Every structure is written in structure tokens, then in C-alpha cells.
Tab-separated table of N, CA and C in Angstrom:
chain	number	residue	atom	x	y	z
W	1449	UNK	N	295.512	-9.844	238.977
W	1449	UNK	CA	294.519	-9.838	240.032
W	1449	UNK	C	294.883	-8.882	241.160
W	1450	UNK	N	295.926	-8.097	240.930
W	1450	UNK	CA	296.334	-7.121	241.939
W	1450	UNK	C	295.398	-5.926	241.859
W	1451	UNK	N	294.838	-5.497	243.002
W	1451	UNK	CA	293.981	-4.299	242.953
W	1451	UNK	C	294.828	-3.037	242.773
W	1452	UNK	N	294.427	-2.170	241.847
W	1452	UNK	CA	295.158	-0.929	241.564
W	1452	UNK	C	294.434	0.250	242.190
W	1453	UNK	N	295.211	1.239	242.584
W	1453	UNK	CA	294.652	2.443	243.193
W	1453	UNK	C	293.960	3.335	242.166
W	1454	UNK	N	294.504	3.330	240.928
W	1454	UNK	CA	293.953	4.225	239.909
W	1454	UNK	C	294.086	3.588	238.528
W	1455	UNK	N	293.402	4.188	237.567
W	1455	UNK	CA	293.487	3.741	236.174
W	1455	UNK	C	294.895	3.952	235.628
W	1456	UNK	N	295.552	5.052	236.054
W	1456	UNK	CA	296.913	5.349	235.601
W	1456	UNK	C	297.887	4.283	236.080
W	1457	UNK	N	297.703	3.833	237.327
W	1457	UNK	CA	298.561	2.791	237.884
W	1457	UNK	C	298.388	1.488	237.104
W	1458	UNK	N	297.155	1.185	236.745
W	1458	UNK	CA	296.880	-0.013	235.960
W	1458	UNK	C	297.520	0.098	234.573
W	1459	UNK	N	297.428	1.268	233.956
W	1459	UNK	CA	298.016	1.482	232.636
W	1459	UNK	C	299.534	1.343	232.699
W	1460	UNK	N	300.152	1.903	233.742
W	1460	UNK	CA	301.604	1.795	233.900
W	1460	UNK	C	302.010	0.332	234.027
W	1461	UNK	N	301.235	-0.442	234.765
W	1461	UNK	CA	301.528	-1.865	234.920
W	1461	UNK	C	301.384	-2.602	233.593
W	1462	UNK	N	300.363	-2.240	232.814
W	1462	UNK	CA	300.202	-2.839	231.487
W	1462	UNK	C	301.403	-2.539	230.601
W	1463	UNK	N	301.901	-1.316	230.672
W	1463	UNK	CA	303.077	-0.950	229.884
W	1463	UNK	C	304.304	-1.729	230.347
W	1464	UNK	N	304.467	-1.882	231.656
W	1464	UNK	CA	305.598	-2.664	232.168
W	1464	UNK	C	305.540	-4.097	231.640
W	1465	UNK	N	304.339	-4.691	231.648
W	1465	UNK	CA	304.174	-6.046	231.123
W	1465	UNK	C	304.540	-6.105	229.641
W	1466	UNK	N	304.111	-5.080	228.905
W	1466	UNK	CA	304.397	-5.047	227.475
W	1466	UNK	C	305.903	-4.991	227.237
W	1467	UNK	N	306.609	-4.158	227.995
W	1467	UNK	CA	308.051	-4.041	227.823
W	1467	UNK	C	308.771	-5.343	228.176
W	1468	UNK	N	308.301	-6.028	229.219
W	1468	UNK	CA	308.895	-7.312	229.575
W	1468	UNK	C	308.667	-8.340	228.470
W	1469	UNK	N	307.448	-8.373	227.940
W	1469	UNK	CA	307.142	-9.305	226.857
W	1469	UNK	C	307.937	-8.956	225.610
W	1470	UNK	N	308.119	-7.669	225.370
W	1470	UNK	CA	308.848	-7.209	224.195
W	1470	UNK	C	310.298	-7.673	224.244
W	1471	UNK	N	310.871	-7.696	225.442
W	1471	UNK	CA	312.254	-8.128	225.574
W	1471	UNK	C	312.406	-9.584	225.132
W	1472	UNK	N	311.345	-10.354	225.284
W	1472	UNK	CA	311.381	-11.760	224.891
W	1472	UNK	C	311.020	-11.954	223.417
W	1473	UNK	N	310.104	-11.130	222.904
W	1473	UNK	CA	309.624	-11.317	221.538
W	1473	UNK	C	309.158	-9.973	220.974
W	1474	UNK	N	309.870	-9.453	220.002
W	1474	UNK	CA	309.586	-8.140	219.422
W	1474	UNK	C	308.214	-8.082	218.753
W	1475	UNK	N	307.680	-9.226	218.373
W	1475	UNK	CA	306.374	-9.243	217.712
W	1475	UNK	C	305.282	-8.652	218.605
W	1476	UNK	N	305.479	-8.739	219.909
W	1476	UNK	CA	304.503	-8.189	220.849
W	1476	UNK	C	304.346	-6.684	220.620
W	1477	UNK	N	305.464	-5.986	220.487
W	1477	UNK	CA	305.396	-4.532	220.304
W	1477	UNK	C	304.818	-4.193	218.935
W	1478	UNK	N	305.089	-5.005	217.935
W	1478	UNK	CA	304.510	-4.755	216.607
W	1478	UNK	C	302.980	-4.844	216.668
W	1479	UNK	N	302.491	-5.819	217.390
W	1479	UNK	CA	301.040	-5.970	217.548
W	1479	UNK	C	300.469	-4.801	218.337
W	1480	UNK	N	301.172	-4.386	219.407
W	1480	UNK	CA	300.704	-3.249	220.206
W	1480	UNK	C	300.660	-1.969	219.371
W	1481	UNK	N	301.670	-1.755	218.525
W	1481	UNK	CA	301.682	-0.557	217.673
W	1481	UNK	C	300.539	-0.595	216.661
W	1482	UNK	N	300.313	-1.753	216.065
W	1482	UNK	CA	299.207	-1.882	215.111
W	1482	UNK	C	297.863	-1.654	215.812
W	1483	UNK	N	297.727	-2.181	217.018
W	1483	UNK	CA	296.503	-1.999	217.792
W	1483	UNK	C	296.295	-0.531	218.142
W	1484	UNK	N	297.364	0.141	218.553
W	1484	UNK	CA	297.241	1.565	218.907
W	1484	UNK	C	296.894	2.391	217.672
W	1485	UNK	N	297.495	2.086	216.534
W	1485	UNK	CA	297.155	2.811	215.305
W	1485	UNK	C	295.675	2.631	214.984
W	1486	UNK	N	295.170	1.421	215.108
W	1486	UNK	CA	293.742	1.181	214.879
W	1486	UNK	C	292.898	1.994	215.864
W	1487	UNK	N	293.303	1.995	217.140
W	1487	UNK	CA	292.578	2.774	218.152
W	1487	UNK	C	292.575	4.258	217.800
W	1488	UNK	N	293.697	4.769	217.329
W	1488	UNK	CA	293.781	6.185	216.961
W	1488	UNK	C	292.876	6.496	215.773
W	1489	UNK	N	292.774	5.571	214.852
W	1489	UNK	CA	291.919	5.774	213.678
W	1489	UNK	C	290.436	5.801	214.050
W	1490	UNK	N	290.077	5.166	215.160
W	1490	UNK	CA	288.672	5.096	215.568
W	1490	UNK	C	288.381	5.965	216.795
W	1491	UNK	N	289.287	6.835	217.154
W	1491	UNK	CA	289.163	7.674	218.342
W	1491	UNK	C	287.977	8.629	218.273
W	1492	UNK	N	287.518	8.933	217.095
W	1492	UNK	CA	286.430	9.888	216.896
W	1492	UNK	C	285.166	9.459	217.641
W	1493	UNK	N	285.042	8.187	217.937
W	1493	UNK	CA	283.828	7.668	218.568
W	1493	UNK	C	283.828	7.791	220.093
W	1494	UNK	N	284.917	8.302	220.661
W	1494	UNK	CA	285.002	8.455	222.114
W	1494	UNK	C	284.710	9.891	222.529
W	1495	UNK	N	284.507	10.101	223.810
W	1495	UNK	CA	284.282	11.457	224.313
W	1495	UNK	C	285.593	12.251	224.222
W	1496	UNK	N	285.505	13.582	224.110
W	1496	UNK	CA	286.701	14.413	223.932
W	1496	UNK	C	287.778	14.212	225.006
W	1497	UNK	N	287.382	13.996	226.231
W	1497	UNK	CA	288.367	13.811	227.303
W	1497	UNK	C	289.192	12.539	227.071
W	1498	UNK	N	288.525	11.443	226.710
W	1498	UNK	CA	289.229	10.179	226.416
W	1498	UNK	C	290.085	10.324	225.163
W	1499	UNK	N	289.592	11.063	224.177
W	1499	UNK	CA	290.367	11.282	222.956
W	1499	UNK	C	291.699	11.942	223.279
W	1500	UNK	N	291.647	13.008	224.077
W	1500	UNK	CA	292.876	13.737	224.433
W	1500	UNK	C	293.822	12.868	225.252
W	1501	UNK	N	293.285	12.109	226.197
W	1501	UNK	CA	294.110	11.249	227.048
W	1501	UNK	C	294.843	10.202	226.204
W	1502	UNK	N	294.123	9.544	225.320
W	1502	UNK	CA	294.716	8.505	224.480
W	1502	UNK	C	295.698	9.116	223.488
W	1503	UNK	N	295.361	10.268	222.918
W	1503	UNK	CA	296.256	10.939	221.969
W	1503	UNK	C	297.565	11.334	222.652
W	1504	UNK	N	297.479	11.853	223.875
W	1504	UNK	CA	298.675	12.252	224.622
W	1504	UNK	C	299.546	11.034	224.926
W	1505	UNK	N	298.928	9.967	225.373
W	1505	UNK	CA	299.648	8.729	225.666
W	1505	UNK	C	300.325	8.185	224.401
W	1506	UNK	N	299.640	8.303	223.281
W	1506	UNK	CA	300.200	7.843	222.008
W	1506	UNK	C	301.472	8.620	221.668
W	1507	UNK	N	301.419	9.943	221.824
W	1507	UNK	CA	302.602	10.771	221.531
W	1507	UNK	C	303.747	10.484	222.491
W	1508	UNK	N	303.429	10.220	223.736
W	1508	UNK	CA	304.469	10.046	224.748
W	1508	UNK	C	305.081	8.645	224.751
W	1509	UNK	N	304.304	7.630	224.396
W	1509	UNK	CA	304.785	6.256	224.534
W	1509	UNK	C	304.935	5.536	223.193
W	1510	UNK	N	303.899	5.569	222.377
W	1510	UNK	CA	303.872	4.721	221.195
W	1510	UNK	C	304.642	5.292	220.005
W	1511	UNK	N	304.535	6.596	219.765
W	1511	UNK	CA	305.281	7.138	218.614
W	1511	UNK	C	306.797	7.052	218.821
W	1512	UNK	N	307.323	7.262	220.034
W	1512	UNK	CA	308.770	7.055	220.200
W	1512	UNK	C	309.189	5.597	219.945
W	1513	UNK	N	308.334	4.647	220.317
W	1513	UNK	CA	308.646	3.239	220.036
W	1513	UNK	C	308.671	2.986	218.523
W	1514	UNK	N	307.666	3.488	217.834
W	1514	UNK	CA	307.622	3.321	216.374
W	1514	UNK	C	308.853	3.970	215.738
W	1515	UNK	N	309.245	5.130	216.258
W	1515	UNK	CA	310.435	5.828	215.750
W	1515	UNK	C	311.680	4.960	215.933
W	1516	UNK	N	311.859	4.421	217.137
W	1516	UNK	CA	313.025	3.581	217.434
W	1516	UNK	C	313.096	2.352	216.558
W	1517	UNK	N	311.931	1.835	216.184
W	1517	UNK	CA	311.885	0.632	215.359
W	1517	UNK	C	311.927	0.947	213.864
W	1518	UNK	N	311.990	2.231	213.516
W	1518	UNK	CA	312.058	2.625	212.114
W	1518	UNK	C	310.740	2.470	211.377
W	1519	UNK	N	309.655	2.479	212.115
W	1519	UNK	CA	308.326	2.316	211.516
W	1519	UNK	C	307.735	3.705	211.262
W	1520	UNK	N	308.318	4.404	210.293
W	1520	UNK	CA	308.039	5.819	210.070
W	1520	UNK	C	306.582	6.085	209.730
W	1521	UNK	N	306.025	5.319	208.813
W	1521	UNK	CA	304.661	5.636	208.376
W	1521	UNK	C	303.659	5.459	209.522
W	1522	UNK	N	303.875	4.470	210.370
W	1522	UNK	CA	303.001	4.295	211.537
W	1522	UNK	C	303.193	5.459	212.499
W	1523	UNK	N	304.434	5.827	212.733
W	1523	UNK	CA	304.742	6.953	213.630
W	1523	UNK	C	304.065	8.226	213.126
W	1524	UNK	N	304.233	8.525	211.840
W	1524	UNK	CA	303.681	9.759	211.278
W	1524	UNK	C	302.168	9.782	211.354
W	1525	UNK	N	301.544	8.661	211.035
W	1525	UNK	CA	300.085	8.637	211.079
W	1525	UNK	C	299.575	8.807	212.507
W	1526	UNK	N	300.220	8.125	213.471
W	1526	UNK	CA	299.789	8.275	214.863
W	1526	UNK	C	300.001	9.712	215.348
W	1527	UNK	N	301.109	10.346	214.961
W	1527	UNK	CA	301.348	11.736	215.363
W	1527	UNK	C	300.296	12.664	214.782
W	1528	UNK	N	300.001	12.500	213.504
W	1528	UNK	CA	298.996	13.354	212.871
W	1528	UNK	C	297.621	13.159	213.505
W	1529	UNK	N	297.263	11.923	213.782
W	1529	UNK	CA	295.976	11.656	214.431
W	1529	UNK	C	295.947	12.229	215.847
W	1530	UNK	N	297.051	12.114	216.566
W	1530	UNK	CA	297.115	12.672	217.927
W	1530	UNK	C	296.932	14.188	217.880
W	1531	UNK	N	297.592	14.839	216.937
W	1531	UNK	CA	297.465	16.291	216.803
W	1531	UNK	C	296.007	16.679	216.552
W	1532	UNK	N	295.325	15.891	215.752
W	1532	UNK	CA	293.915	16.170	215.429
W	1532	UNK	C	293.058	16.261	216.697
W	1533	UNK	N	293.387	15.464	217.710
W	1533	UNK	CA	292.586	15.455	218.928
W	1533	UNK	C	293.157	16.341	220.036
W	1534	UNK	N	294.444	16.625	219.992
W	1534	UNK	CA	295.055	17.465	221.027
W	1534	UNK	C	294.937	18.951	220.712
W	1535	UNK	N	295.002	19.301	219.434
W	1535	UNK	CA	294.913	20.703	219.029
W	1535	UNK	C	294.148	20.777	217.707
W	1536	UNK	N	292.831	20.501	217.744
W	1536	UNK	CA	292.062	20.411	216.499
W	1536	UNK	C	292.055	21.684	215.663
W	1537	UNK	N	292.025	22.851	216.307
W	1537	UNK	CA	292.021	24.103	215.539
W	1537	UNK	C	293.284	24.219	214.696
W	1538	UNK	N	294.423	23.970	215.306
W	1538	UNK	CA	295.695	24.071	214.590
W	1538	UNK	C	295.805	22.965	213.543
W	1539	UNK	N	295.321	21.781	213.862
W	1539	UNK	CA	295.347	20.670	212.921
W	1539	UNK	C	294.608	21.044	211.629
W	1540	UNK	N	293.374	21.516	211.768
W	1540	UNK	CA	292.578	21.831	210.583
W	1540	UNK	C	293.102	23.074	209.861
W	1541	UNK	N	293.693	24.008	210.596
W	1541	UNK	CA	294.326	25.166	209.953
W	1541	UNK	C	295.487	24.705	209.074
W	1542	UNK	N	296.316	23.792	209.607
W	1542	UNK	CA	297.444	23.263	208.829
W	1542	UNK	C	296.963	22.449	207.631
W	1543	UNK	N	295.909	21.666	207.818
W	1543	UNK	CA	295.350	20.891	206.704
W	1543	UNK	C	294.970	21.835	205.565
W	1544	UNK	N	294.292	22.923	205.899
W	1544	UNK	CA	293.889	23.894	204.877
W	1544	UNK	C	295.105	24.539	204.206
W	1545	UNK	N	296.088	24.959	205.006
W	1545	UNK	CA	297.284	25.601	204.454
W	1545	UNK	C	298.072	24.647	203.557
W	1546	UNK	N	298.173	23.412	203.972
W	1546	UNK	CA	298.943	22.430	203.207
W	1546	UNK	C	298.218	22.047	201.930
W	1547	UNK	N	296.895	21.916	201.975
W	1547	UNK	CA	296.141	21.559	200.779
W	1547	UNK	C	296.330	22.595	199.676
W	1548	UNK	N	296.442	23.853	200.057
W	1548	UNK	CA	296.631	24.920	199.073
W	1548	UNK	C	297.937	24.713	198.314
W	1549	UNK	N	298.986	24.284	199.008
W	1549	UNK	CA	300.308	24.149	198.385
W	1549	UNK	C	300.633	22.713	197.967
W	1550	UNK	N	299.735	21.759	198.223
W	1550	UNK	CA	300.036	20.345	197.991
W	1550	UNK	C	300.412	20.049	196.536
W	1551	UNK	N	299.592	20.491	195.581
W	1551	UNK	CA	299.882	20.199	194.179
W	1551	UNK	C	301.210	20.820	193.756
W	1552	UNK	N	301.466	22.034	194.218
W	1552	UNK	CA	302.727	22.693	193.895
W	1552	UNK	C	303.905	21.891	194.457
W	1553	UNK	N	303.786	21.441	195.709
W	1553	UNK	CA	304.861	20.673	196.344
W	1553	UNK	C	305.065	19.335	195.645
W	1554	UNK	N	303.977	18.658	195.325
W	1554	UNK	CA	304.088	17.360	194.660
W	1554	UNK	C	304.756	17.506	193.297
W	1555	UNK	N	304.425	18.575	192.584
W	1555	UNK	CA	305.075	18.837	191.298
W	1555	UNK	C	306.556	19.109	191.477
W	1556	UNK	N	306.903	19.929	192.459
W	1556	UNK	CA	308.308	20.227	192.740
W	1556	UNK	C	309.080	18.975	193.139
W	1557	UNK	N	308.457	18.121	193.927
W	1557	UNK	CA	309.099	16.889	194.375
W	1557	UNK	C	309.417	15.991	193.187
W	1558	UNK	N	308.478	15.870	192.258
W	1558	UNK	CA	308.709	15.051	191.061
W	1558	UNK	C	309.850	15.622	190.225
W	1559	UNK	N	309.882	16.942	190.074
W	1559	UNK	CA	310.949	17.584	189.295
W	1559	UNK	C	312.309	17.305	189.933
W	1560	UNK	N	312.406	17.483	191.241
W	1560	UNK	CA	313.670	17.256	191.944
W	1560	UNK	C	314.113	15.804	191.814
W	1561	UNK	N	313.182	14.884	192.007
W	1561	UNK	CA	313.528	13.467	191.926
W	1561	UNK	C	313.946	13.073	190.509
W	1562	UNK	N	313.281	13.619	189.495
W	1562	UNK	CA	313.648	13.310	188.111
W	1562	UNK	C	315.031	13.865	187.771
W	1563	UNK	N	315.306	15.113	188.176
W	1563	UNK	CA	316.630	15.698	187.922
W	1563	UNK	C	317.723	14.914	188.632
W	1564	UNK	N	317.451	14.556	189.867
W	1564	UNK	CA	318.423	13.803	190.656
W	1564	UNK	C	318.679	12.437	190.026
W	1565	UNK	N	317.635	11.772	189.585
W	1565	UNK	CA	317.768	10.471	188.931
W	1565	UNK	C	318.614	10.583	187.662
W	1566	UNK	N	318.345	11.634	186.900
W	1566	UNK	CA	319.092	11.865	185.659
W	1566	UNK	C	320.570	12.102	185.956
W	1567	UNK	N	320.867	12.920	186.949
W	1567	UNK	CA	322.262	13.219	187.314
W	1567	UNK	C	322.976	11.982	187.867
W	1568	UNK	N	322.273	11.161	188.652
W	1568	UNK	CA	322.881	9.933	189.164
W	1568	UNK	C	323.257	9.014	188.008
W	1569	UNK	N	322.352	8.906	187.048
W	1569	UNK	CA	322.625	8.068	185.870
W	1569	UNK	C	323.833	8.588	185.096
W	1570	UNK	N	323.908	9.904	184.900
W	1570	UNK	CA	325.042	10.513	184.194
W	1570	UNK	C	326.365	10.230	184.908
W	1571	UNK	N	326.330	10.212	186.238
W	1571	UNK	CA	327.542	10.005	187.031
W	1571	UNK	C	327.829	8.515	187.265
W	1572	UNK	N	326.940	7.646	186.804
W	1572	UNK	CA	327.137	6.210	186.972
W	1572	UNK	C	326.935	5.725	188.398
W	1573	UNK	N	326.078	6.410	189.125
W	1573	UNK	CA	325.801	6.032	190.512
W	1573	UNK	C	324.458	5.313	190.581
W	1574	UNK	N	324.494	4.113	191.149
W	1574	UNK	CA	323.272	3.352	191.361
W	1574	UNK	C	322.679	3.768	192.702
W	1575	UNK	N	321.406	4.114	192.716
W	1575	UNK	CA	320.783	4.501	193.973
W	1575	UNK	C	319.272	4.487	193.884
W	1576	UNK	N	318.658	4.384	195.047
W	1576	UNK	CA	317.205	4.459	195.145
W	1576	UNK	C	316.845	5.850	195.647
W	1577	UNK	N	315.897	6.486	194.965
W	1577	UNK	CA	315.460	7.824	195.358
W	1577	UNK	C	314.035	7.739	195.882
W	1578	UNK	N	313.852	8.269	197.078
W	1578	UNK	CA	312.528	8.291	197.696
W	1578	UNK	C	312.197	9.735	198.061
W	1579	UNK	N	310.980	10.143	197.777
W	1579	UNK	CA	310.552	11.488	198.136
W	1579	UNK	C	309.250	11.430	198.909
W	1580	UNK	N	309.043	12.413	199.744
W	1580	UNK	CA	307.804	12.465	200.516
W	1580	UNK	C	307.521	13.894	200.929
W	1581	UNK	N	306.247	14.150	201.145
W	1581	UNK	CA	305.847	15.406	201.742
W	1581	UNK	C	305.911	15.246	203.251
W	1582	UNK	N	306.315	16.284	203.952
W	1582	UNK	CA	306.383	16.212	205.412
W	1582	UNK	C	304.979	16.071	205.979
W	1583	UNK	N	304.864	15.404	207.089
W	1583	UNK	CA	303.561	15.180	207.705
W	1583	UNK	C	303.181	16.353	208.610
W	1584	UNK	N	301.895	16.417	208.920
W	1584	UNK	CA	301.353	17.562	209.668
W	1584	UNK	C	302.022	17.776	211.024
W	1585	UNK	N	302.189	16.705	211.784
W	1585	UNK	CA	302.742	16.865	213.125
W	1585	UNK	C	304.172	17.394	213.067
W	1586	UNK	N	304.950	16.955	212.091
W	1586	UNK	CA	306.318	17.455	211.944
W	1586	UNK	C	306.340	18.952	211.682
W	1587	UNK	N	305.436	19.408	210.853
W	1587	UNK	CA	305.330	20.839	210.557
W	1587	UNK	C	304.862	21.590	211.794
W	1588	UNK	N	303.845	21.058	212.457
W	1588	UNK	CA	303.305	21.663	213.682
W	1588	UNK	C	304.398	21.769	214.747
W	1589	UNK	N	305.133	20.688	214.925
W	1589	UNK	CA	306.194	20.652	215.939
W	1589	UNK	C	307.253	21.710	215.650
W	1590	UNK	N	307.647	21.818	214.403
W	1590	UNK	CA	308.658	22.807	214.031
W	1590	UNK	C	308.145	24.225	214.269
W	1591	UNK	N	306.886	24.473	213.911
W	1591	UNK	CA	306.308	25.805	214.127
W	1591	UNK	C	306.254	26.141	215.610
W	1592	UNK	N	305.844	25.176	216.415
W	1592	UNK	CA	305.666	25.412	217.843
W	1592	UNK	C	307.005	25.612	218.562
W	1593	UNK	N	307.953	24.724	218.324
W	1593	UNK	CA	309.189	24.756	219.095
W	1593	UNK	C	310.258	25.692	218.533
W	1594	UNK	N	310.084	26.104	217.280
W	1594	UNK	CA	311.004	27.101	216.719
W	1594	UNK	C	310.323	28.447	216.582
W	1595	UNK	N	309.087	28.535	217.099
W	1595	UNK	CA	308.310	29.770	217.089
W	1595	UNK	C	308.269	30.396	215.696
W	1596	UNK	N	307.804	29.600	214.729
W	1596	UNK	CA	307.724	30.051	213.341
W	1596	UNK	C	306.286	29.967	212.847
W	1597	UNK	N	305.986	30.784	211.869
W	1597	UNK	CA	304.697	30.717	211.187
W	1597	UNK	C	304.819	29.741	210.022
W	1598	UNK	N	303.690	29.301	209.499
W	1598	UNK	CA	303.691	28.332	208.405
W	1598	UNK	C	304.503	28.837	207.208
W	1599	UNK	N	304.369	30.123	206.898
W	1599	UNK	CA	305.084	30.695	205.750
W	1599	UNK	C	306.599	30.695	205.946
W	1600	UNK	N	307.068	30.490	207.175
W	1600	UNK	CA	308.501	30.456	207.464
W	1600	UNK	C	309.079	29.036	207.434
W	1601	UNK	N	308.237	28.055	207.169
W	1601	UNK	CA	308.685	26.660	207.087
W	1601	UNK	C	308.915	26.341	205.610
W	1602	UNK	N	310.166	26.061	205.261
W	1602	UNK	CA	310.506	25.859	203.859
W	1602	UNK	C	310.767	24.401	203.498
W	1603	UNK	N	310.952	23.543	204.472
W	1603	UNK	CA	311.231	22.138	204.167
W	1603	UNK	C	309.971	21.297	204.332
W	1604	UNK	N	309.036	21.494	203.423
W	1604	UNK	CA	307.770	20.776	203.472
W	1604	UNK	C	307.839	19.449	202.716
W	1605	UNK	N	308.996	19.153	202.142
W	1605	UNK	CA	309.190	17.879	201.469
W	1605	UNK	C	310.600	17.390	201.752
W	1606	UNK	N	310.792	16.098	201.579
W	1606	UNK	CA	312.106	15.518	201.820
W	1606	UNK	C	312.429	14.509	200.738
W	1607	UNK	N	313.718	14.386	200.436
W	1607	UNK	CA	314.188	13.413	199.452
W	1607	UNK	C	315.301	12.605	200.105
W	1608	UNK	N	315.233	11.291	199.948
W	1608	UNK	CA	316.258	10.401	200.490
W	1608	UNK	C	316.829	9.592	199.338
W	1609	UNK	N	318.159	9.507	199.283
W	1609	UNK	CA	318.831	8.710	198.267
W	1609	UNK	C	319.634	7.632	198.982
W	1610	UNK	N	319.357	6.375	198.642
W	1610	UNK	CA	320.077	5.253	199.228
W	1610	UNK	C	321.073	4.713	198.215
W	1611	UNK	N	322.346	4.640	198.619
W	1611	UNK	CA	323.416	4.132	197.758
W	1611	UNK	C	324.176	3.037	198.497
W	1612	UNK	N	325.055	2.339	197.761
W	1612	UNK	CA	325.741	1.174	198.331
W	1612	UNK	C	327.093	1.475	198.967
W	1613	UNK	N	327.661	2.643	198.710
W	1613	UNK	CA	329.001	2.893	199.236
W	1613	UNK	C	329.140	4.328	199.753
W	1614	UNK	N	330.141	4.518	200.577
W	1614	UNK	CA	330.423	5.855	201.108
W	1614	UNK	C	330.831	6.785	199.966
W	1615	UNK	N	331.616	6.268	199.022
W	1615	UNK	CA	332.041	7.062	197.854
W	1615	UNK	C	330.814	7.583	197.092
W	1616	UNK	N	329.848	6.693	196.850
W	1616	UNK	CA	328.630	7.107	196.144
W	1616	UNK	C	327.818	8.097	196.976
W	1617	UNK	N	327.841	7.928	198.286
W	1617	UNK	CA	327.124	8.856	199.167
W	1617	UNK	C	327.675	10.270	198.991
W	1618	UNK	N	328.996	10.396	198.997
W	1618	UNK	CA	329.602	11.713	198.793
W	1618	UNK	C	329.364	12.217	197.368
W	1619	UNK	N	329.298	11.295	196.395
W	1619	UNK	CA	328.977	11.682	195.028
W	1619	UNK	C	327.574	12.284	194.933
W	1620	UNK	N	326.618	11.653	195.602
W	1620	UNK	CA	325.240	12.160	195.619
W	1620	UNK	C	325.194	13.507	196.321
W	1621	UNK	N	325.902	13.622	197.427
W	1621	UNK	CA	325.947	14.892	198.143
W	1621	UNK	C	326.475	16.015	197.247
W	1622	UNK	N	327.510	15.728	196.478
W	1622	UNK	CA	328.042	16.710	195.529
W	1622	UNK	C	327.022	17.095	194.472
W	1623	UNK	N	326.292	16.105	193.969
W	1623	UNK	CA	325.252	16.364	192.960
W	1623	UNK	C	324.173	17.268	193.550
W	1624	UNK	N	323.743	16.968	194.775
W	1624	UNK	CA	322.694	17.751	195.412
W	1624	UNK	C	323.180	19.184	195.631
W	1625	UNK	N	324.423	19.345	196.088
W	1625	UNK	CA	324.959	20.691	196.308
W	1625	UNK	C	325.063	21.473	194.998
W	1626	UNK	N	325.389	20.771	193.926
W	1626	UNK	CA	325.485	21.430	192.619
W	1626	UNK	C	324.120	21.841	192.130
């Protein structure tokens, strides 16, 4: 019931309340992240000025929280959606560029994961292999902050291998280097 001077002041107070509640119960932040993701998915229905404001706030506040909590898929989706509203020309340019190479990348990813799985089996190492294509915002961020063109970005996919011991970790590293 406190009167606020501006909408920004009210938003800051809402965030302070959220952080206080989060300290007591982490479920609060999970609900807030899910709510923000839903809001980002439906942002198309707002005026462009509100879209940019909410997208910027999402990048500055919510995606770092999702990152800290290890909620990668939520973080990536919110970043990609934010990019769509903050820099639509670049977003759609990247979508077009990535679609051209998507099938090639997906095929390469499967080949790498299959070879790696085969080599792990040969070496007697138990592990989980996960592969993914990099998301749009990650590519955009790398291009912008490293001043690179799309053709200069070579890590458009990633592979993660989870093992149970440090010895196996170094074994996997040796396999990958080979």
C-alpha cells in the first residue's frame, strides 16, 4: 500500500520481495521463472515498447537466475525470445543462417556422439553423452562481443560427457583429444 514514484520503483520493490521470499522458499523463484517464460512466449501481443522493456528485464534479471539454478533450457529459451524482441533483424538473420546449416550440424552431432560412445565402450568407461546445438542468443552474444561474423563461429554444437570418477574424466578427455 506504499505509494511509488514510478513504475520502475514498484518493479524494484517487487523484485526485492521476490528475493526475500526466495530466501525462505526456493519454489517461489521457480514459479517466477516459469511465469516469466510464459510471459516471454506471449510477448508478441504487447506493443513494441513493452516488448523491449520486458525482454531487457528478462536478460538482466531472470536469465542470470535461471543460469545460477542450472535451469539451462529455460535460460536459453528466455534469451532467444528476448533477442527476438530486442534485435529482431539480427534474430531473424541468425534463424535463416542456422536453418541452412541445421541438418548438417545435427548429422555431425550424431556422428560425434556415436563415435564417442563407441570409444567409451572400447575403453570400458561408463558415461552419459549429451549433445546439443547452441542456441541463438549464445551465437549472437559471441558474434557481438568477440566482433565475429557468423562464418567465424565454429562451435555451433556442444557435447557433454558425464562420468563417475576423475580418472574416467581424464580418460574421456584423452579420447576426445585423440
